[in-house]
mmCIF file of C-alpha atoms in Angstrom:
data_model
loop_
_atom_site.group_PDB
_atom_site.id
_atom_site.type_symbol
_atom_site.label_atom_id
_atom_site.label_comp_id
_atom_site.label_asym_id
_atom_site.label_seq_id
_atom_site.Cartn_x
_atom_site.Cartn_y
_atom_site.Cartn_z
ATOM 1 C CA UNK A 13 120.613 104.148 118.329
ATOM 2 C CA UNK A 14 121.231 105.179 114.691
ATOM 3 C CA UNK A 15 123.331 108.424 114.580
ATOM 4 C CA UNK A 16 123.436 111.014 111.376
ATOM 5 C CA UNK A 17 126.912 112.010 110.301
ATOM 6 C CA UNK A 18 127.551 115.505 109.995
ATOM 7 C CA UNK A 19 126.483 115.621 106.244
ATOM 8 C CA UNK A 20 123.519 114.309 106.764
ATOM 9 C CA UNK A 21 122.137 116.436 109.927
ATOM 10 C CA UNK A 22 122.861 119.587 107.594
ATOM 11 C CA UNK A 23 121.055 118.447 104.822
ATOM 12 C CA UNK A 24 118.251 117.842 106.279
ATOM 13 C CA UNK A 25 118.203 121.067 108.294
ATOM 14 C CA UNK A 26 119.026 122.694 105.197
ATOM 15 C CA UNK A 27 115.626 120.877 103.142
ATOM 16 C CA UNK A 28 113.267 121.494 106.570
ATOM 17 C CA UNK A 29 114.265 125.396 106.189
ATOM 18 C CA UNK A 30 113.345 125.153 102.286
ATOM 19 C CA UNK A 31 110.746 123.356 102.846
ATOM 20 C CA UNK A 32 109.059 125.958 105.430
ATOM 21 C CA UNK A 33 110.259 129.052 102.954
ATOM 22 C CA UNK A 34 108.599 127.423 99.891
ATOM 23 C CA UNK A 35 105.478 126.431 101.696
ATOM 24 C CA UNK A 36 105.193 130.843 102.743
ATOM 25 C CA UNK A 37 102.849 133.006 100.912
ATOM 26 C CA UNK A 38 105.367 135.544 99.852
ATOM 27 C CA UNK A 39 107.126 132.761 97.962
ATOM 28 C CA UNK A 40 108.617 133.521 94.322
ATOM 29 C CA UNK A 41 110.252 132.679 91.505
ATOM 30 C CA UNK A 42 114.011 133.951 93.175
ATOM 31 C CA UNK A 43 113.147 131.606 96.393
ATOM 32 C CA UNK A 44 112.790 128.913 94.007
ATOM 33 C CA UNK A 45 115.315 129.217 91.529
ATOM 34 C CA UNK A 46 117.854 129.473 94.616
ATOM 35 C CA UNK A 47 116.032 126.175 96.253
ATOM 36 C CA UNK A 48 116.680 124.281 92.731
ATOM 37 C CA UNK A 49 120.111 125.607 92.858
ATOM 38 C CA UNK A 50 120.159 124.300 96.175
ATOM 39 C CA UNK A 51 118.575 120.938 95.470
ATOM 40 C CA UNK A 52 121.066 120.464 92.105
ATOM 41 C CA UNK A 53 124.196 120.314 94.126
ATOM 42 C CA UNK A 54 124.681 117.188 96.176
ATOM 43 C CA UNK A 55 122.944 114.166 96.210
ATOM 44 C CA UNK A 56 122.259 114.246 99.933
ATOM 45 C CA UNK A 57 120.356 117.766 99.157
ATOM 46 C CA UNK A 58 117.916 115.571 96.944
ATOM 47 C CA UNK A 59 117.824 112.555 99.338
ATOM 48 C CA UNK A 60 117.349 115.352 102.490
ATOM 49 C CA UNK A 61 114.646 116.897 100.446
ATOM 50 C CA UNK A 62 112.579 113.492 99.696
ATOM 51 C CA UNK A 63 112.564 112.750 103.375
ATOM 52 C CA UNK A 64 111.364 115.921 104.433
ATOM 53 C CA UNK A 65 108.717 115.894 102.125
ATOM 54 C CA UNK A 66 107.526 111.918 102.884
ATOM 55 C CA UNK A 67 107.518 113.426 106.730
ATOM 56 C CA UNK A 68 105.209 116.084 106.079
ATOM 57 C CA UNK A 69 103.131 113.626 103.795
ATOM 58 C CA UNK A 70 102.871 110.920 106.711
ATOM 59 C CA UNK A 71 101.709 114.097 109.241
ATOM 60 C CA UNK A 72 99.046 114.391 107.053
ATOM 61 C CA UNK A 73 97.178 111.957 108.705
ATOM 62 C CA UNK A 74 97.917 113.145 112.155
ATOM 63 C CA UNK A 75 96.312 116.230 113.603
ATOM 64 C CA UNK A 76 96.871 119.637 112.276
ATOM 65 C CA UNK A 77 97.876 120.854 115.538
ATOM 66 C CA UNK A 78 100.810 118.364 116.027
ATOM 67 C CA UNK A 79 101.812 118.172 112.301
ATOM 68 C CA UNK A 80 102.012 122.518 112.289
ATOM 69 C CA UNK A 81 104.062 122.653 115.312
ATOM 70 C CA UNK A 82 106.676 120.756 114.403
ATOM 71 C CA UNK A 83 106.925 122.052 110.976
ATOM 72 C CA UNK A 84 106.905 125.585 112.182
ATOM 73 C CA UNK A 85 110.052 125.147 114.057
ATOM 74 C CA UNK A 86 111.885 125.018 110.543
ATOM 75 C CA UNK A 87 109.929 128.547 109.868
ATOM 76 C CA UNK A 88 111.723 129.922 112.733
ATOM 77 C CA UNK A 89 115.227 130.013 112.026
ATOM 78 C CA UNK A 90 116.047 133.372 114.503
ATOM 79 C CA UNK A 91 114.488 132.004 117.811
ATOM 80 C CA UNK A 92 115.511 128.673 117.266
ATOM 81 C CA UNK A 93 118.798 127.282 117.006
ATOM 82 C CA UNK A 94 119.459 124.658 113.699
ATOM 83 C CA UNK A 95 119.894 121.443 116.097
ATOM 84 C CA UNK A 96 116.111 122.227 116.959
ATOM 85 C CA UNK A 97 115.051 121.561 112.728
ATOM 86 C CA UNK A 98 116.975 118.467 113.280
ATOM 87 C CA UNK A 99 115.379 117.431 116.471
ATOM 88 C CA UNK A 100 111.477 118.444 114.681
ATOM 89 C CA UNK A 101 112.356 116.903 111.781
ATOM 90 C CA UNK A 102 112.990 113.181 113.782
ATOM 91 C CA UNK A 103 110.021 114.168 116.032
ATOM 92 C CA UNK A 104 108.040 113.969 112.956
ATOM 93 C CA UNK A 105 109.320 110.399 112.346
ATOM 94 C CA UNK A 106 109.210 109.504 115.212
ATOM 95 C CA UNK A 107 105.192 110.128 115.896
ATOM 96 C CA UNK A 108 104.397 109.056 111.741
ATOM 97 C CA UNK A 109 103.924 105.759 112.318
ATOM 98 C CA UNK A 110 106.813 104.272 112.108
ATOM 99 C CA UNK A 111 108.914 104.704 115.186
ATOM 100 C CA UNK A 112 112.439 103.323 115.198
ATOM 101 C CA UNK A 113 112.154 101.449 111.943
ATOM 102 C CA UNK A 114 111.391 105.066 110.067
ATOM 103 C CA UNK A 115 113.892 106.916 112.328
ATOM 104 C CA UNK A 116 116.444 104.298 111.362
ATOM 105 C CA UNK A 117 115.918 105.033 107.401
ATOM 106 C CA UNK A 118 115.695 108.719 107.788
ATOM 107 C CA UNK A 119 119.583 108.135 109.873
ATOM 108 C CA UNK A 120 120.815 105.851 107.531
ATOM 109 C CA UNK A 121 119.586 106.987 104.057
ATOM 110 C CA UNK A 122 119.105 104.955 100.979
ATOM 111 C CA UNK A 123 122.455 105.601 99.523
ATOM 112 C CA UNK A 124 124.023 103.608 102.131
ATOM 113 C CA UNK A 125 121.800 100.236 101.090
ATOM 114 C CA UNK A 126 123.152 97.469 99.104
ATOM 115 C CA UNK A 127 121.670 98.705 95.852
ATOM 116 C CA UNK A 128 119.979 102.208 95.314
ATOM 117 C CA UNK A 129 118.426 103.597 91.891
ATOM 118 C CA UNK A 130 117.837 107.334 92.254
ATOM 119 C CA UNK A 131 114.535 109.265 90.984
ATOM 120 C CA UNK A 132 113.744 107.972 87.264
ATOM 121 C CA UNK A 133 116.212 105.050 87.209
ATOM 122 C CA UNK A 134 116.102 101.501 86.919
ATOM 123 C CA UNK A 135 118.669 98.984 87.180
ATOM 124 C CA UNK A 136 119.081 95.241 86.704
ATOM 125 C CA UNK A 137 121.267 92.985 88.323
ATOM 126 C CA UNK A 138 121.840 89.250 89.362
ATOM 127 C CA UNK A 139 122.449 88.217 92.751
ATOM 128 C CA UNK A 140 125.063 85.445 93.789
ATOM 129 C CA UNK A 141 122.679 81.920 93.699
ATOM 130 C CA UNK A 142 121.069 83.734 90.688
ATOM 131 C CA UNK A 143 117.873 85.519 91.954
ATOM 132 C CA UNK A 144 117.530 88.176 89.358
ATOM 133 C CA UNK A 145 116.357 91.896 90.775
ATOM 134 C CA UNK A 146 115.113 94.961 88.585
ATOM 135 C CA UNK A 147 114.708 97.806 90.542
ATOM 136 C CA UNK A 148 112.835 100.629 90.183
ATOM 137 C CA UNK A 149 112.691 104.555 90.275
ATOM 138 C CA UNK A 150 113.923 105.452 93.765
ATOM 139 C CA UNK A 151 114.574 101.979 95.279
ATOM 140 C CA UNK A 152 116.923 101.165 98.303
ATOM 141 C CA UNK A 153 117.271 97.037 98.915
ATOM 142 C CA UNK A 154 119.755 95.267 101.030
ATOM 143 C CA UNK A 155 120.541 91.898 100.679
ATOM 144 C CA UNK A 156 121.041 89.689 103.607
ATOM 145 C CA UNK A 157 121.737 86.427 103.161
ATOM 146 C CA UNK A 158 122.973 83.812 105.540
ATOM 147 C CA UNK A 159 123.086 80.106 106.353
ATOM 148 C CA UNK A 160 119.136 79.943 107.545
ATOM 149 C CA UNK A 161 117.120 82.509 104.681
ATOM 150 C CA UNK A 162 117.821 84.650 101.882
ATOM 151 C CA UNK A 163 116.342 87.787 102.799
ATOM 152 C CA UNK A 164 116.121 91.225 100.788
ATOM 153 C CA UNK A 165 115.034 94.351 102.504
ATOM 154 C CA UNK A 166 113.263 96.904 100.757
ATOM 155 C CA UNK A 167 113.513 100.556 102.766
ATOM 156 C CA UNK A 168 111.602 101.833 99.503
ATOM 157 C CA UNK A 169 110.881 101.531 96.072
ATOM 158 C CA UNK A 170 109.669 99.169 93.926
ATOM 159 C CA UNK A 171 111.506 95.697 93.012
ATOM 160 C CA UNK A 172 110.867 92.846 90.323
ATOM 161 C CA UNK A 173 112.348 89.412 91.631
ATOM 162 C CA UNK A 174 112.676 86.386 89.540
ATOM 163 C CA UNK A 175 113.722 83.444 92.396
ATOM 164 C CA UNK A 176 116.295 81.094 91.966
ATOM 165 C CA UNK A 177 116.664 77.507 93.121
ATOM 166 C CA UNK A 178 118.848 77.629 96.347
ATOM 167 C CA UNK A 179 121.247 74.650 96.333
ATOM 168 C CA UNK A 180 121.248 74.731 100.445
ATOM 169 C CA UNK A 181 117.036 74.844 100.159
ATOM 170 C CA UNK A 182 117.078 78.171 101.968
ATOM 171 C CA UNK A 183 114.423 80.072 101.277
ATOM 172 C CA UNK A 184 114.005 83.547 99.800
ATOM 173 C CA UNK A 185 111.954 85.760 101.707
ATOM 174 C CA UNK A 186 111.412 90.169 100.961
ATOM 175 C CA UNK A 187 110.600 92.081 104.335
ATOM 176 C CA UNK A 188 109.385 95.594 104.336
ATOM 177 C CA UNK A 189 108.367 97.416 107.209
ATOM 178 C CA UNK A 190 104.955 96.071 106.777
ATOM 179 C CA UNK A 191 105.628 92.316 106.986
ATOM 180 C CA UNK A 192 107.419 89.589 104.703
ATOM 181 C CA UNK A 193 106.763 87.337 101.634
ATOM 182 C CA UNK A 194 108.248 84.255 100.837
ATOM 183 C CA UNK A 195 108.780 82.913 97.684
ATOM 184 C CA UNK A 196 107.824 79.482 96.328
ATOM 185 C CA UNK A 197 109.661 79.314 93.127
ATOM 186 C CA UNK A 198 108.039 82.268 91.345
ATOM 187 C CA UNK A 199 108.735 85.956 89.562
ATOM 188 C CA UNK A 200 107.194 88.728 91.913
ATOM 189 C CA UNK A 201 106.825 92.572 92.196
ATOM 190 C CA UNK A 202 106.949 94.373 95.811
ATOM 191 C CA UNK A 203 106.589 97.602 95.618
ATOM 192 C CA UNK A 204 106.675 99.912 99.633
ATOM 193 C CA UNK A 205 104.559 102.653 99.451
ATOM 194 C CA UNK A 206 105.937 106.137 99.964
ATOM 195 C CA UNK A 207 104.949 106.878 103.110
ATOM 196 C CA UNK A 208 105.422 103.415 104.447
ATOM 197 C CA UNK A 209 101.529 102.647 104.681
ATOM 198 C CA UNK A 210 101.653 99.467 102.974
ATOM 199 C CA UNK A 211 103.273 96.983 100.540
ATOM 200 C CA UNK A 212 102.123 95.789 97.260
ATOM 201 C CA UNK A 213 102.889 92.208 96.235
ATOM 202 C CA UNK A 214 102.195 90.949 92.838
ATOM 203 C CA UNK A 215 102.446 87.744 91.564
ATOM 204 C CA UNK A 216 103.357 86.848 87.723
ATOM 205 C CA UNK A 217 104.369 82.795 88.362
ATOM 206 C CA UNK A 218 104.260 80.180 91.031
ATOM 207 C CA UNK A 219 102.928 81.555 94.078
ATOM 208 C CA UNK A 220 103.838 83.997 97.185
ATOM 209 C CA UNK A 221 103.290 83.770 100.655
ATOM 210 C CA UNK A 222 103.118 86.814 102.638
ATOM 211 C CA UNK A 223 102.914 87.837 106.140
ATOM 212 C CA UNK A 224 101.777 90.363 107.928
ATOM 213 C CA UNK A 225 104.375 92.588 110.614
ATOM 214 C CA UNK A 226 102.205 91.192 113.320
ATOM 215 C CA UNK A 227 102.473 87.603 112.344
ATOM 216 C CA UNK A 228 98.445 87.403 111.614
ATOM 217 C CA UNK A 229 96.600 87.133 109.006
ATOM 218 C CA UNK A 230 98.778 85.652 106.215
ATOM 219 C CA UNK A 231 97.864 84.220 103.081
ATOM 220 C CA UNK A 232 99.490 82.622 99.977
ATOM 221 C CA UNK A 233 99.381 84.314 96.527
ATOM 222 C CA UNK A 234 98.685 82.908 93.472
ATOM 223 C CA UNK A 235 99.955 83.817 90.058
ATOM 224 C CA UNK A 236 97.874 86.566 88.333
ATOM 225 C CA UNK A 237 96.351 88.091 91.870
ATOM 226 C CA UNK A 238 97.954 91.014 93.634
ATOM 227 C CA UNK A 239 96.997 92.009 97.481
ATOM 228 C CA UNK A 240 98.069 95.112 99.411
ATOM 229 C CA UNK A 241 98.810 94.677 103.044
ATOM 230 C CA UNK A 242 100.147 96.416 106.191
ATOM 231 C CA UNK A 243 100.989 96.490 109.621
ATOM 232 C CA UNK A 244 97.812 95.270 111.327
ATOM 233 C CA UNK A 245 95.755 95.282 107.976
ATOM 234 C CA UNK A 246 95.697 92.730 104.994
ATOM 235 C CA UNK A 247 93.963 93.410 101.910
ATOM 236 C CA UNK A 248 92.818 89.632 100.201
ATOM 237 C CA UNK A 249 93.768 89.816 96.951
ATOM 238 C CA UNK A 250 92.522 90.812 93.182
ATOM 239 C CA UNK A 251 93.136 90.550 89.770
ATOM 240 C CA UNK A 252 96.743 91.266 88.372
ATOM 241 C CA UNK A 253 96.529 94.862 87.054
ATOM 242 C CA UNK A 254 97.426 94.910 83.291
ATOM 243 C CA UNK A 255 101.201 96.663 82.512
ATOM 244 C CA UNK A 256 101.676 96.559 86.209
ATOM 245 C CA UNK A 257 105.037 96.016 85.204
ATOM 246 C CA UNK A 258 104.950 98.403 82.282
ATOM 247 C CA UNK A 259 108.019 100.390 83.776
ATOM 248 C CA UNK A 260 110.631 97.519 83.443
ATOM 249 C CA UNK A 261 109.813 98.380 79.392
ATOM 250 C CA UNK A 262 110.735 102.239 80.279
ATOM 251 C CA UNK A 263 106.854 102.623 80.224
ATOM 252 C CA UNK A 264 103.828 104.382 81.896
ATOM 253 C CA UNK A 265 100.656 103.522 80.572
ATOM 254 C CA UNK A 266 97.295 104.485 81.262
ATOM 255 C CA UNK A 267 93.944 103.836 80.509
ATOM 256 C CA UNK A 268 91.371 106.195 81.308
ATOM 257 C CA UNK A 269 93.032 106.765 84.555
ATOM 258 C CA UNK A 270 92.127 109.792 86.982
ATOM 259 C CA UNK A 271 95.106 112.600 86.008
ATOM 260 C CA UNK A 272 95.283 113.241 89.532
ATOM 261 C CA UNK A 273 96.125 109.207 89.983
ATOM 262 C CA UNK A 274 98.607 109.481 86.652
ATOM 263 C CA UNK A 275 100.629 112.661 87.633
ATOM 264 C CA UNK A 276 100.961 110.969 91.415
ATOM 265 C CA UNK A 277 102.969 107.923 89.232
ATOM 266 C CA UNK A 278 104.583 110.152 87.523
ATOM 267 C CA UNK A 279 105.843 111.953 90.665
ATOM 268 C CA UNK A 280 107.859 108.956 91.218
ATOM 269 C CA UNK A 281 110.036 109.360 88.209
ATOM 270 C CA UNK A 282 110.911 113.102 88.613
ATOM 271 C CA UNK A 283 112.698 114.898 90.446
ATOM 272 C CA UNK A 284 111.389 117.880 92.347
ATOM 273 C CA UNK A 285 107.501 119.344 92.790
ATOM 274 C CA UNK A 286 104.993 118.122 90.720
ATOM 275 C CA UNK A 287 101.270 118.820 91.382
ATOM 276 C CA UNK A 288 98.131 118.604 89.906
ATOM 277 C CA UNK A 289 95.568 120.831 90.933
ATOM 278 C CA UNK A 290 92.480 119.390 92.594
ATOM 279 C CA UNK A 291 90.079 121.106 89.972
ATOM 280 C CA UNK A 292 91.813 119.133 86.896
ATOM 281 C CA UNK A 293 92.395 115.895 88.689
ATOM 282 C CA UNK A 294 89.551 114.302 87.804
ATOM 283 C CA UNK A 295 90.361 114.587 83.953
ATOM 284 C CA UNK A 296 90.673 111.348 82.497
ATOM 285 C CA UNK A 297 93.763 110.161 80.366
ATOM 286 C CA UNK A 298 95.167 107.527 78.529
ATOM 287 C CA UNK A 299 98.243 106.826 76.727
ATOM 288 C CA UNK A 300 101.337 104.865 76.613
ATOM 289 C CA UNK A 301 104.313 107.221 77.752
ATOM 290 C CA UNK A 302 108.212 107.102 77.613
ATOM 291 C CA UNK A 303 109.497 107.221 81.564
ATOM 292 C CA UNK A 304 113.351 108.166 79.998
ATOM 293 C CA UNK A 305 111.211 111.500 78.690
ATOM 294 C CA UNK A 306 109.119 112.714 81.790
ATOM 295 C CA UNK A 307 109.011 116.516 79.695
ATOM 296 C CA UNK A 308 107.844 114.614 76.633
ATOM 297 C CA UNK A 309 104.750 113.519 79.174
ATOM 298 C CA UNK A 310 103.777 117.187 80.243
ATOM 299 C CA UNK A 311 104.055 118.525 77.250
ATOM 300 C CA UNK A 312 101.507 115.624 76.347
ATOM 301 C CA UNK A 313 99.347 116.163 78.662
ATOM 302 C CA UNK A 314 99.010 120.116 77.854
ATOM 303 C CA UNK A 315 98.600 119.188 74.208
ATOM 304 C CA UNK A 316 95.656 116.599 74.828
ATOM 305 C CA UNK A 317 93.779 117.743 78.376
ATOM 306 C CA UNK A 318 92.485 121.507 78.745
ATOM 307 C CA UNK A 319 95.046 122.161 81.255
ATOM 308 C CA UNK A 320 98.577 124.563 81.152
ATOM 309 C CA UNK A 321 101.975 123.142 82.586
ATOM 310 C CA UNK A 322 103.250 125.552 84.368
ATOM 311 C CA UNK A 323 106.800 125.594 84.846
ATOM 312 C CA UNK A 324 108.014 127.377 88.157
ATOM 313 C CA UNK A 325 111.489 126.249 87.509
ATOM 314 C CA UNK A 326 112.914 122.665 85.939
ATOM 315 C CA UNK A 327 111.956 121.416 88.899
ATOM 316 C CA UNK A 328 108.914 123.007 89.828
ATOM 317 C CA UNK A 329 106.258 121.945 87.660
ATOM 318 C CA UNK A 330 102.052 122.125 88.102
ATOM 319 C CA UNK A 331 99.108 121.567 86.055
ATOM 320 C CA UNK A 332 96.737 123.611 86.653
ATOM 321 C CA UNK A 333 93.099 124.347 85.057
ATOM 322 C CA UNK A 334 93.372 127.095 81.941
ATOM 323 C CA UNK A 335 92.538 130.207 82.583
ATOM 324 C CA UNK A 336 89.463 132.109 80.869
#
């Protein structure tokens, strides 16, 4: 079994512990100054803090009871010793849904994969036998190549992949922890959600087959259709969703979109908290927006929809209805 290095176990007891004091009532503006203080010095703090968070968001859709209890045990830092955050915190991956595969990304962390863009980055590269990869905000891929496949793992993120011919004829296949796709000489998006629910393929020339995790239920993908599939589910495909690809330009558009919907893209690109309140998420927007500039897009948003931005800290940001 995977094992966390020293480093690692403390940062994520570390982010359980803030995560517990930030989610009290008697939070303020001190706790969360010293938690962005916190969260600014190491990158492990940051990558600790997004796993913690993805936990709790996975629990969500388990039963209070089970998702409290194990939460509450980083609340408790007098009765219980720090090795018992630890072993909550890989309870809670253990029991989301993902079972060894998610316990063996929350040991391993995305920093240690082949190629890893941190929160509002992209990067472009081109592989050995000339596949081409962009790489979104927050991505972790390995490639794994060998004499039978070419095969790229996605642990998360989003990834654009333009094939190339393979002199050997092996093919080029992208596994997630919700099944594989193959290309057949084509340029594709995957994108794994979040919390590991499902995978997005979509298809922009030549086509795509994909397959399920439980070997059912495949299908083959056409240019200009995207599908959504999981681990047993698969979602048949629909219409390619204009600027679906909008952030390999360094752009986030929308058109008429929920804000609620918007601000949970935009979450992607910035560091920290960033909410929108239930009673403004239904606000419609649209807009063509700058992802280098994620302040530029709040401040837009305040300017143009009758909510206030409220800024806890740099990194703790909500929009929230204005006040009468």
């Amino acid at each position: 079994m995977a094992t966390l290095d020293p480093l690692q176990r403390a940062a994520l007891e570390q982010a359980a512990l803030w995560r517990a004091r930030l989610n009290a009532d008697a939070v303020d503006d001190t706790d969360r100054q010293a938690w962005q203080t916190w969260l600014d010095a190491h990158d492990q703090h940051r990558w600790a803090w997004q796993q913690v968070v993805q936990v709790q968001q996975r629990l969500g859709q388990l039963s209070g009871g089970l998702a409290g209890r194990t939460l509450d045990i980083a609340g408790q830092p007098a009765a219980i010793p720090r090795r018992g955050v630890l072993k909550g915190i890989l309870v809670l991956a253990g029991t989301s849904g993902l079972g060894w595969a998610g316990y063996r990304e929350l040991s391993s962390g995305p920093w240690t994969a082949d190629y890893h863009t941190r929160v509002g980055k992209r990067q472009a590269l081109t592989l050995a036998d000339g596949t081409r990869l962009e790489l979104n905000t927050d991505t972790a891929l390995d490639v794994r190549y060998d004499n039978q496949q070419r095969l790229l793992v996605l642990r998360q993120g989003e990834v654009m992949i333009t094939s190339a011919a393979d002199k050997a004829g092996r093919p080029l296949r992208v596994q997630t922890v919700n099944g594989t796709v193959e290309a057949l000489g084509t340029r594709f998006l995957v994108r794994r959600d979040s919390d590991a629910s499902s995978t997005q393929l979509a298809v922009y020339q030549g086509q795509v087959g994909v397959m399920p995790r439980d070997g059912m239920g495949g299908a083959v993908v056409d240019a200009g259709d995207q599908v959504r599939f999981s681990h047993p589910k698969f979602v048949l495909g629909s219409p390619l969703e204009p600027d679906r690809d909008a952030w390999r330009r360094g752009l986030l558009i929308a058109n008429d979109q929920m804000l609620g919907v918007f601000i949970a893209e935009l979450r992607r690109y910035r560091a920290g908290w960033l909410k929108c309140a239930n009673e403004v998420s239904s606000l419609r927007i649209s807009g063509t927006f700058k992802l280098d500039d994620t302040e530029q897009i709040l401040r837009a948003i305040g300017k143009t929809l009758p909510v206030r931005v409220e800024r806890r800290t740099k990194y703790w940001v909500s929009i929230e209805p204005l006040t009468t």
